[in-house]
Coordinates of C-alpha atoms in Angstrom, one line a residue:
M1 CA 39.0 51.2 -17.3
N2 CA 39.4 48.3 -16.0
E3 CA 40.4 48.6 -12.8
L4 CA 38.0 50.9 -11.8
F5 CA 35.2 48.6 -13.0
K6 CA 36.5 46.0 -10.7
L7 CA 36.5 48.1 -8.0
E8 CA 32.9 48.8 -8.2
I9 CA 32.2 45.3 -8.6
S10 CA 33.9 44.5 -5.6
K11 CA 32.1 46.9 -3.7
L12 CA 28.9 45.1 -4.8
E13 CA 30.6 41.4 -3.2
Y14 CA 28.8 40.6 0.1
N15 CA 31.6 39.7 2.6
P16 CA 32.0 36.1 3.2
I17 CA 30.7 36.5 6.9
I18 CA 27.2 38.4 5.3
K19 CA 26.9 35.6 2.6
D20 CA 27.2 32.3 5.0
L21 CA 24.6 34.0 6.9
M22 CA 22.4 35.0 3.7
K23 CA 22.6 31.4 2.9
E24 CA 21.3 30.4 5.9
I25 CA 18.3 32.2 6.3
L26 CA 17.3 31.6 3.0
L27 CA 18.0 27.9 3.5
D28 CA 15.8 28.4 7.2
N29 CA 12.9 30.0 5.3
Y30 CA 12.9 27.3 2.4
K31 CA 12.7 24.5 5.0
Q32 CA 9.9 26.1 6.7
F33 CA 7.8 26.9 3.5
T34 CA 8.3 23.3 2.1
Y35 CA 7.6 21.7 5.7
D36 CA 4.1 21.8 5.5
I37 CA 4.5 20.2 2.3
E38 CA 6.4 17.1 3.3
A39 CA 4.6 16.7 6.2
K40 CA 1.3 15.9 4.3
R41 CA 3.2 13.9 1.7
K42 CA 4.3 12.1 5.0
S43 CA 1.0 11.1 5.8
I44 CA -1.1 10.8 2.7
S45 CA 2.4 8.5 1.9
K46 CA 1.1 6.3 5.8
E47 CA -2.0 6.4 5.1
T48 CA -2.2 5.1 1.9
N49 CA -0.1 2.2 3.3
L50 CA -2.7 1.7 5.8
L51 CA -5.3 1.5 2.8
N52 CA -3.7 -1.0 0.8
E53 CA -2.8 -3.2 3.8
K54 CA -6.5 -3.0 5.0
V55 CA -7.7 -4.2 1.6
A56 CA -5.0 -6.9 1.3
S57 CA -6.4 -8.2 4.2
A58 CA -10.0 -7.8 3.4
R59 CA -9.2 -9.5 -0.3
D60 CA -7.9 -12.6 2.3
K61 CA -10.3 -13.1 4.4
Y62 CA -13.1 -13.0 1.6
L63 CA -11.0 -15.2 -0.4
A64 CA -11.0 -17.9 2.7
D65 CA -14.4 -17.4 3.2
K66 CA -15.4 -17.8 -0.2
L67 CA -13.1 -21.1 -0.2
R68 CA -14.6 -21.8 3.1
S69 CA -17.5 -21.9 1.2
F70 CA -16.8 -23.6 -1.6
K71 CA -15.5 -26.6 0.6
L72 CA -18.6 -26.9 1.8
F73 CA -21.0 -27.4 -0.6
Y74 CA -18.6 -29.4 -2.8
K75 CA -18.0 -31.4 0.5
K76 CA -22.1 -31.8 0.9
R77 CA -22.4 -32.8 -3.1
L78 CA -19.6 -35.3 -2.2
A79 CA -21.6 -36.8 0.4
Y80 CA -24.6 -37.0 -1.5
F81 CA -23.3 -38.7 -4.2
C82 CA -21.8 -41.3 -2.3
V83 CA -24.5 -42.1 -0.3
A84 CA -26.2 -42.0 -3.8
R85 CA -23.8 -44.3 -5.4
H86 CA -23.9 -46.6 -2.1
K87 CA -27.6 -47.2 -2.1
N88 CA -27.5 -47.6 -6.2
I89 CA -24.6 -50.7 -5.1
K90 CA -26.9 -51.4 -2.5
Q91 CA -29.8 -52.5 -4.6
A92 CA -28.2 -54.1 -7.6
Y93 CA -27.0 -56.9 -4.7
D94 CA -30.4 -57.1 -3.3
V95 CA -31.8 -60.2 -4.1
P96 CA -35.7 -59.4 -3.9
S97 CA -37.6 -62.2 -1.7
T98 CA -40.2 -64.3 -3.3

C-alpha cells in the first residue's frame, strides 16, 4: 500500500525543468504586477524629498529676511539713541550765553 501511494504521489510532482519554468513565470508575473507599485512608491518618495527641500529653502529664506528686518530695525533704534544721547551730552556741556 505504501509503495502504491508513493508511486501515485511521484506522478504528481513536477519535472525539475517544468518546476523552474513555472517559478520563472510566476516571478515575472509578480514583478509585472508589483513594478507599478514600486515605481509609484519611488516617485512619491522623490516628490516628498523635493518638497521637503523646497520647504527648508523657503524657511531659510524667510528666517534670513526676518533677521535682516530685525537688524535694520535695531540698527535704526541704536542710531536714534546714539544721536539722542549725543544731544543730551552736548546740552549738558553747553554753557548758556548771557
